[in-house]
Coordinates of C-alpha atoms in Angstrom, one line a residue:
Chain M
K1 CA 133.0 -37.8 14.4
A2 CA 135.4 -35.5 12.5
G3 CA 134.3 -31.9 12.2
V4 CA 134.3 -29.6 9.2
T5 CA 137.8 -29.4 7.7
Q6 CA 139.0 -26.4 5.7
T7 CA 142.3 -26.2 3.8
P8 CA 144.5 -24.4 3.6
R9 CA 144.4 -22.5 6.9
Y10 CA 146.3 -19.5 5.5
L11 CA 146.8 -18.2 2.0
I12 CA 148.7 -15.3 0.6
K13 CA 148.1 -14.2 -3.0
T14 CA 148.7 -11.2 -5.1
R15 CA 146.1 -9.2 -7.1
G16 CA 145.0 -10.8 -10.3
Q17 CA 145.7 -14.3 -9.2
Q18 CA 143.1 -16.9 -8.6
V19 CA 142.6 -19.1 -5.5
T20 CA 140.8 -22.3 -4.6
L21 CA 139.7 -23.2 -1.1
S22 CA 138.5 -26.6 0.0
C23 CA 136.0 -27.7 2.5
S24 CA 135.2 -31.3 3.7
P25 CA 131.9 -31.5 5.6
I26 CA 130.9 -33.7 8.5
S27 CA 130.3 -37.2 7.3
G28 CA 126.6 -37.6 6.2
H29 CA 126.1 -33.9 5.7
R30 CA 125.0 -33.0 2.2
S31 CA 124.8 -29.2 2.5
V32 CA 127.8 -27.0 2.4
S33 CA 127.6 -23.3 2.5
W34 CA 130.3 -20.6 2.3
Y35 CA 130.6 -17.3 4.2
Q36 CA 133.0 -14.4 3.9
Q37 CA 134.0 -12.5 7.0
T38 CA 135.6 -9.1 7.0
P39 CA 136.0 -6.5 9.7
G40 CA 134.0 -4.0 7.7
Q41 CA 131.1 -6.1 6.2
G42 CA 130.9 -8.8 8.9
L43 CA 129.7 -12.3 7.9
Q44 CA 128.2 -12.5 4.4
F45 CA 126.7 -15.5 2.7
L46 CA 128.4 -16.6 -0.5
F47 CA 126.5 -19.7 -1.7
E48 CA 125.1 -23.0 -0.6
Y49 CA 125.4 -26.4 -2.3
F50 CA 123.3 -29.5 -1.7
S51 CA 123.9 -32.8 -3.5
E52 CA 126.2 -31.1 -6.0
T53 CA 123.7 -28.4 -6.9
Q54 CA 123.9 -24.7 -6.0
R55 CA 120.7 -24.1 -4.1
N56 CA 121.2 -20.5 -3.0
K57 CA 123.6 -17.7 -3.9
G58 CA 124.5 -14.4 -2.1
N59 CA 125.2 -11.1 -3.6
F60 CA 128.8 -11.5 -4.8
P61 CA 130.3 -11.0 -8.3
G62 CA 130.8 -13.8 -10.7
R63 CA 134.5 -14.0 -9.8
F64 CA 133.3 -16.1 -6.8
S65 CA 132.3 -19.6 -7.7
G66 CA 132.0 -22.9 -6.2
R67 CA 131.2 -26.5 -6.7
Q68 CA 130.4 -29.6 -4.8
F69 CA 131.5 -33.1 -5.5
S70 CA 129.6 -36.4 -5.1
N71 CA 131.3 -37.0 -1.7
S72 CA 129.9 -33.6 -0.6
R73 CA 133.3 -32.0 -0.4
S74 CA 133.2 -28.5 -1.8
E75 CA 135.6 -26.1 -3.3
M76 CA 135.3 -22.3 -3.6
N77 CA 137.2 -20.4 -6.3
V78 CA 137.9 -16.7 -6.6
S79 CA 139.4 -15.5 -9.8
T80 CA 141.2 -12.2 -10.6
L81 CA 141.8 -11.5 -6.9
E82 CA 141.3 -8.0 -5.6
L83 CA 142.6 -6.4 -2.4
G84 CA 139.1 -6.3 -1.0
D85 CA 138.9 -10.1 -1.2
S86 CA 141.2 -10.4 1.8
A87 CA 139.0 -12.1 4.4
L88 CA 138.3 -15.1 6.5
Y89 CA 136.3 -17.6 4.4
L90 CA 134.2 -20.0 6.5
C91 CA 132.6 -23.2 5.4
A92 CA 129.6 -24.7 7.1
S93 CA 127.9 -28.1 6.7
S94 CA 124.6 -29.5 7.7
R95 CA 122.2 -32.2 6.7
G96 CA 120.4 -29.6 4.5
T97 CA 116.9 -30.9 5.0
S98 CA 115.5 -28.5 7.6
G99 CA 115.7 -24.8 8.3
G100 CA 116.2 -25.4 12.0
E101 CA 119.3 -27.4 11.6
K102 CA 122.6 -26.4 13.2
L103 CA 125.3 -25.3 10.9
F104 CA 128.7 -26.7 11.8
F105 CA 131.6 -24.4 10.8
G106 CA 135.2 -25.1 10.0
S107 CA 138.0 -23.0 11.3
G108 CA 138.2 -21.0 8.1
T109 CA 140.8 -20.1 5.5
Q110 CA 142.4 -16.7 6.1
L111 CA 143.1 -15.2 2.6
S112 CA 145.4 -12.2 2.3
V113 CA 145.6 -10.5 -1.1
L114 CA 148.7 -8.3 -1.5
Chain O
A1 CA 114.8 -9.5 3.6
Q2 CA 116.1 -10.5 7.0
K3 CA 118.1 -8.2 9.3
I4 CA 119.8 -8.9 12.6
T5 CA 120.9 -6.0 14.9
Q6 CA 123.4 -6.4 17.8
T7 CA 123.8 -3.0 19.4
Q8 CA 126.6 -3.9 21.8
P9 CA 130.0 -3.9 20.1
G10 CA 131.7 -4.9 23.3
M11 CA 130.8 -6.0 26.7
F12 CA 132.7 -6.7 30.0
V13 CA 131.6 -9.1 32.7
Q14 CA 133.1 -10.3 35.9
E15 CA 134.0 -14.0 36.1
K16 CA 131.1 -16.0 37.6
E17 CA 128.6 -13.3 36.9
A18 CA 125.7 -13.5 34.4
V19 CA 125.6 -11.5 31.2
T20 CA 123.0 -10.7 28.6
L21 CA 123.9 -10.1 24.9
D22 CA 121.2 -8.3 23.0
C23 CA 119.8 -9.3 19.6
T24 CA 116.9 -7.9 17.7
Y25 CA 115.7 -9.1 14.3
D26 CA 113.4 -8.2 11.4
T27 CA 111.9 -10.6 9.0
S28 CA 108.7 -11.1 6.9
D29 CA 109.0 -14.9 7.1
P30 CA 106.1 -16.4 9.1
S31 CA 108.5 -19.1 10.3
Y32 CA 112.2 -18.7 11.1
G33 CA 115.0 -19.9 13.3
L34 CA 117.3 -17.9 15.5
F35 CA 120.9 -19.0 16.4
W36 CA 123.7 -17.9 18.5
Y37 CA 127.3 -18.7 17.6
K38 CA 130.6 -18.1 19.5
Q39 CA 133.8 -17.2 17.6
P40 CA 137.0 -17.4 19.7
S41 CA 140.2 -15.9 18.3
S42 CA 140.9 -19.2 16.5
G43 CA 138.2 -18.3 14.0
E44 CA 135.9 -21.3 14.2
M45 CA 132.2 -20.5 14.7
I46 CA 130.8 -22.6 17.5
F47 CA 127.1 -23.3 17.7
L48 CA 125.6 -22.3 21.1
I49 CA 121.8 -22.4 21.0
Y50 CA 118.8 -22.4 18.7
Q51 CA 115.2 -21.1 19.0
G52 CA 112.5 -21.8 16.5
S53 CA 109.9 -19.1 16.0
Y54 CA 107.0 -21.4 17.0
D55 CA 108.8 -22.8 20.1
Q56 CA 106.7 -22.1 23.1
Q57 CA 109.5 -22.3 25.6
N58 CA 112.8 -20.4 25.7
A59 CA 115.7 -22.6 24.6
T60 CA 118.4 -23.6 27.1
E61 CA 121.8 -25.3 26.6
G62 CA 123.8 -25.7 29.7
R63 CA 124.9 -22.2 30.8
Y64 CA 123.3 -20.6 27.8
S65 CA 119.7 -19.6 27.6
L66 CA 117.8 -17.6 25.0
N67 CA 115.4 -14.9 26.1
F68 CA 112.9 -15.0 23.2
Q69 CA 110.3 -12.2 23.0
K70 CA 108.6 -12.7 19.7
A71 CA 106.4 -9.6 19.9
R72 CA 109.4 -7.4 20.5
K73 CA 111.5 -9.4 17.9
S74 CA 114.3 -9.9 20.3
A75 CA 116.4 -13.0 21.0
N76 CA 118.8 -12.2 23.7
L77 CA 121.5 -14.6 24.8
V78 CA 122.0 -15.1 28.6
I79 CA 125.3 -16.6 29.8
S80 CA 125.2 -17.6 33.4
A81 CA 128.3 -18.0 35.6
S82 CA 130.7 -16.5 33.1
Q83 CA 134.1 -18.2 32.7
L84 CA 137.3 -16.9 31.3
G85 CA 136.9 -19.1 28.3
D86 CA 133.7 -17.3 27.4
S87 CA 135.8 -14.4 26.1
A88 CA 135.1 -14.3 22.4
M89 CA 132.9 -12.7 19.7
Y90 CA 129.2 -13.7 19.8
F91 CA 127.0 -13.6 16.8
C92 CA 123.3 -13.7 16.5
A93 CA 121.9 -15.2 13.3
M94 CA 118.6 -16.1 11.7
R95 CA 117.3 -18.3 9.0
G96 CA 114.0 -18.3 7.2
S97 CA 111.9 -21.3 6.5
G98 CA 110.9 -20.9 2.8
A99 CA 112.5 -22.4 -0.2
G100 CA 116.1 -21.2 -0.6
S101 CA 116.2 -20.2 3.1
Y102 CA 119.2 -22.3 4.0
Q103 CA 121.5 -19.3 4.5
L104 CA 122.1 -17.6 7.8
T105 CA 121.9 -13.8 8.2
F106 CA 124.3 -12.7 10.9
G107 CA 124.5 -9.6 13.1
K108 CA 127.7 -7.6 13.5
G109 CA 128.6 -9.4 16.7
T110 CA 129.4 -8.5 20.3
K111 CA 132.9 -8.9 21.7
L112 CA 132.6 -10.3 25.3
S113 CA 135.5 -10.0 27.6
V114 CA 135.4 -11.9 30.9
I115 CA 137.4 -10.2 33.7
P116 CA 139.0 -12.4 36.4

């Protein structure tokens, strides 16, 4: 069974640009959630999608958005990039039906904003 | 609101020895789940072990066990017989059970270094 796949692995952008990150969940998983990891703030929840609907959202500005497609793949978009957006962005998938489920994470996308 | 506290920024352990990584939590949810993840330098978060708040017994998964003390709100991870490959960051996390509780709240992590 293939794991969670995130593309691209690395991205370099400049301030003001926008970026789109992609996440393909484990087959059969309908929930995809996104996390931002920085040395200063640690791991912070961005949002979670289940069956194409955003079910939960963290405390991030509107520049951060996402969507989920009918095949459960998800994309995350960050517009008007700022230096502080440099981070490892992790995607996780699960069945999405129980709070006790394991979340399976991808290897992340390392975003550097110059 | 949920909060996870990991008070050990870094730990060293001799190969083949056991080590305990501390985690305390705070939540107002009557039901919740506690997780431990390992993050090697590659970046991927690897699930290690899960403990439900109503589970009567401490969880175990191979060399990993979770020392769950509900009254003290602690969920320490015990790694037995440490191996060099155990060197990584370790994160404690929790999740509530109510509607909209599908997100994990993470602690700051503990960097474990296994010495040959």
